[in-house]
XYZ file of C-alpha atoms in Angstrom:
186
model
C 93.594 79.550 183.580
C 96.162 82.212 182.573
C 98.817 79.524 182.321
C 96.569 77.393 180.137
C 95.709 80.376 177.855
C 99.364 81.379 177.648
C 100.390 77.764 176.723
C 97.539 77.556 174.163
C 98.654 80.906 172.607
C 102.238 79.673 172.484
C 101.186 76.423 170.709
C 99.086 78.374 168.263
C 101.979 80.746 167.556
C 104.409 77.837 166.913
C 101.819 76.076 164.691
C 101.231 79.345 162.789
C 104.965 79.882 162.200
C 105.403 76.343 160.887
C 102.386 76.603 158.609
C 103.484 80.093 157.420
C 106.970 78.844 156.654
C 105.609 75.869 154.719
C 103.208 78.033 152.721
C 105.982 80.574 151.992
C 108.262 77.770 150.761
C 105.493 76.354 148.638
C 104.710 79.787 147.147
C 108.433 80.393 146.439
C 108.678 77.003 144.734
C 105.618 77.772 142.576
C 106.982 81.207 141.630
C 110.384 79.710 140.736
C 108.694 77.065 138.606
C 106.613 79.732 136.845
C 109.789 81.745 136.162
C 111.604 78.731 134.796
C 108.664 77.900 132.473
C 108.457 81.529 131.411
C 112.170 81.717 130.764
C 112.070 78.473 128.773
C 109.175 79.731 126.632
C 110.928 83.098 126.107
C 114.142 81.441 125.059
C 112.300 78.964 122.775
C 110.276 81.813 121.211
C 113.402 83.869 120.637
C 115.176 80.874 119.136
C 112.300 80.047 116.785
C 111.819 83.643 115.809
C 115.608 83.948 115.111
C 115.461 80.858 112.859
C 112.525 82.360 110.947
C 114.282 85.740 110.687
C 117.481 84.137 109.445
C 115.503 82.380 106.716
C 113.890 85.662 105.729
C 117.241 87.397 105.647
C 118.715 84.626 103.518
C 115.841 85.251 101.042
C 116.935 88.842 100.779
C 120.611 87.939 100.504
C 119.813 85.587 97.575
C 117.377 88.010 95.907
C 118.764 88.868 92.480
C 117.141 92.340 92.448
C 118.793 93.157 95.775
C 122.177 91.939 94.520
C 121.810 94.188 91.457
C 120.895 97.158 93.744
C 123.977 96.331 95.858
C 126.174 96.136 92.774
C 125.184 99.664 91.784
C 126.737 100.899 95.037
C 124.032 103.606 95.077
C 122.911 104.195 98.630
C 119.362 105.313 97.618
C 118.838 102.174 95.514
C 120.080 99.868 98.274
C 118.009 101.735 100.882
C 114.921 101.412 98.704
C 115.448 97.694 98.281
C 115.955 97.292 102.062
C 112.765 99.270 102.747
C 110.781 97.125 100.362
C 111.984 93.930 102.024
C 111.407 95.485 105.461
C 107.739 96.082 104.584
C 107.347 92.551 103.165
C 108.516 90.870 106.343
C 107.179 93.495 108.767
C 110.653 94.240 110.217
C 111.359 97.359 112.256
C 115.009 97.817 111.114
C 117.038 96.852 108.071
C 120.774 97.642 107.856
C 123.402 96.778 105.264
C 126.836 96.684 106.843
C 130.172 96.354 105.054
C 132.728 93.743 106.000
C 134.675 96.561 107.624
C 131.671 97.217 109.951
C 130.596 100.420 108.255
C 126.883 101.143 107.761
C 126.091 101.167 104.034
C 122.341 101.694 104.316
C 120.073 102.022 107.397
C 116.292 102.282 107.225
C 115.963 104.000 110.538
C 118.589 106.592 109.752
C 119.079 107.018 105.979
C 121.757 109.649 106.735
C 123.743 107.100 108.786
C 125.670 105.907 105.728
C 129.408 105.524 106.441
C 129.279 105.444 110.242
C 130.489 102.460 112.250
C 128.013 99.742 113.033
C 126.826 100.111 116.639
C 126.834 96.370 117.544
C 130.232 94.929 116.648
C 129.785 91.907 118.962
C 126.934 90.657 116.721
C 129.212 90.990 113.697
C 131.952 89.070 115.544
C 129.437 86.350 116.432
C 128.394 86.054 112.763
C 132.037 85.982 111.611
C 132.833 83.184 114.093
C 129.642 81.239 113.362
C 130.070 78.182 111.136
C 127.051 79.263 109.042
C 127.865 82.929 109.087
C 124.740 83.992 110.936
C 124.131 85.474 114.347
C 121.146 86.500 116.415
C 120.832 88.512 119.623
C 119.009 91.163 121.527
C 120.400 94.654 121.393
C 119.285 98.101 122.475
C 118.767 100.810 119.964
C 118.070 103.937 121.955
C 116.206 102.663 124.972
C 114.281 99.930 123.190
C 115.193 96.259 122.874
C 115.345 94.697 119.435
C 115.911 91.152 118.337
C 118.565 91.412 115.617
C 119.829 88.826 113.161
C 122.786 89.029 110.819
C 123.408 87.023 107.653
C 126.079 87.472 105.039
C 125.323 88.926 101.577
C 126.889 86.399 99.254
C 127.985 87.719 95.867
C 129.204 84.832 95.573
C 131.546 85.222 98.581
C 130.483 87.159 101.679
C 130.704 90.820 100.698
C 128.512 92.570 103.308
C 126.152 91.822 106.192
C 122.395 92.090 106.166
C 120.988 93.036 109.580
C 117.288 92.726 110.361
C 115.746 93.914 113.614
C 112.380 93.468 115.276
C 111.230 95.469 118.259
C 110.524 93.456 121.394
C 107.382 95.285 122.312
C 103.935 94.744 123.902
C 102.889 92.457 121.024
C 105.843 90.201 121.805
C 105.040 90.331 125.553
C 101.437 89.416 124.809
C 102.594 86.456 122.785
C 104.721 85.221 125.738
C 101.910 85.906 128.129
C 99.497 83.856 126.092
C 101.923 80.924 125.985
C 102.920 81.024 129.666
C 99.631 82.166 131.208
C 101.767 84.565 133.289
C 101.803 88.353 133.417
C 104.647 89.646 131.215
C 106.035 93.140 131.041
C 109.044 94.332 129.057
C 110.959 97.164 130.790
């Protein structure tokens, strides 16, 4: 009887380990598939948002009133024009950067005029881009922002317009709604 019970327990243990391994592999595959779908949606959402932001920045770069403000070379006038456009498109950051990578106007830090632009790799990407634009995710402080850069054409590129949008809980909720997965931005 003891031998039979021992053999039965051994068969049950072997069966349990095979079933457990199969379930674990299945769960891992489902998790990996969910991550792949989530990453694909995230990348597509960032790409579509970048395209939309580039179009909005191009509107500003072609805006006659903004070009007049830029031509005045008055920081306050340029900053006011940037703030007005920032409110229209609901952006979190607007920066005007010279071709020498110096901040000309910055809506988050109006006193930041004349300091070097903090994200030179984005400028390099825009300079090397065939259409003169670039998009990326950068950190300002400890918060992630989606930033886009377009040239200010007067009529040749004379400066860079940088627009930033905070990647926050609203953005995470949008991804969560599309992927039906829990999303947290840390």
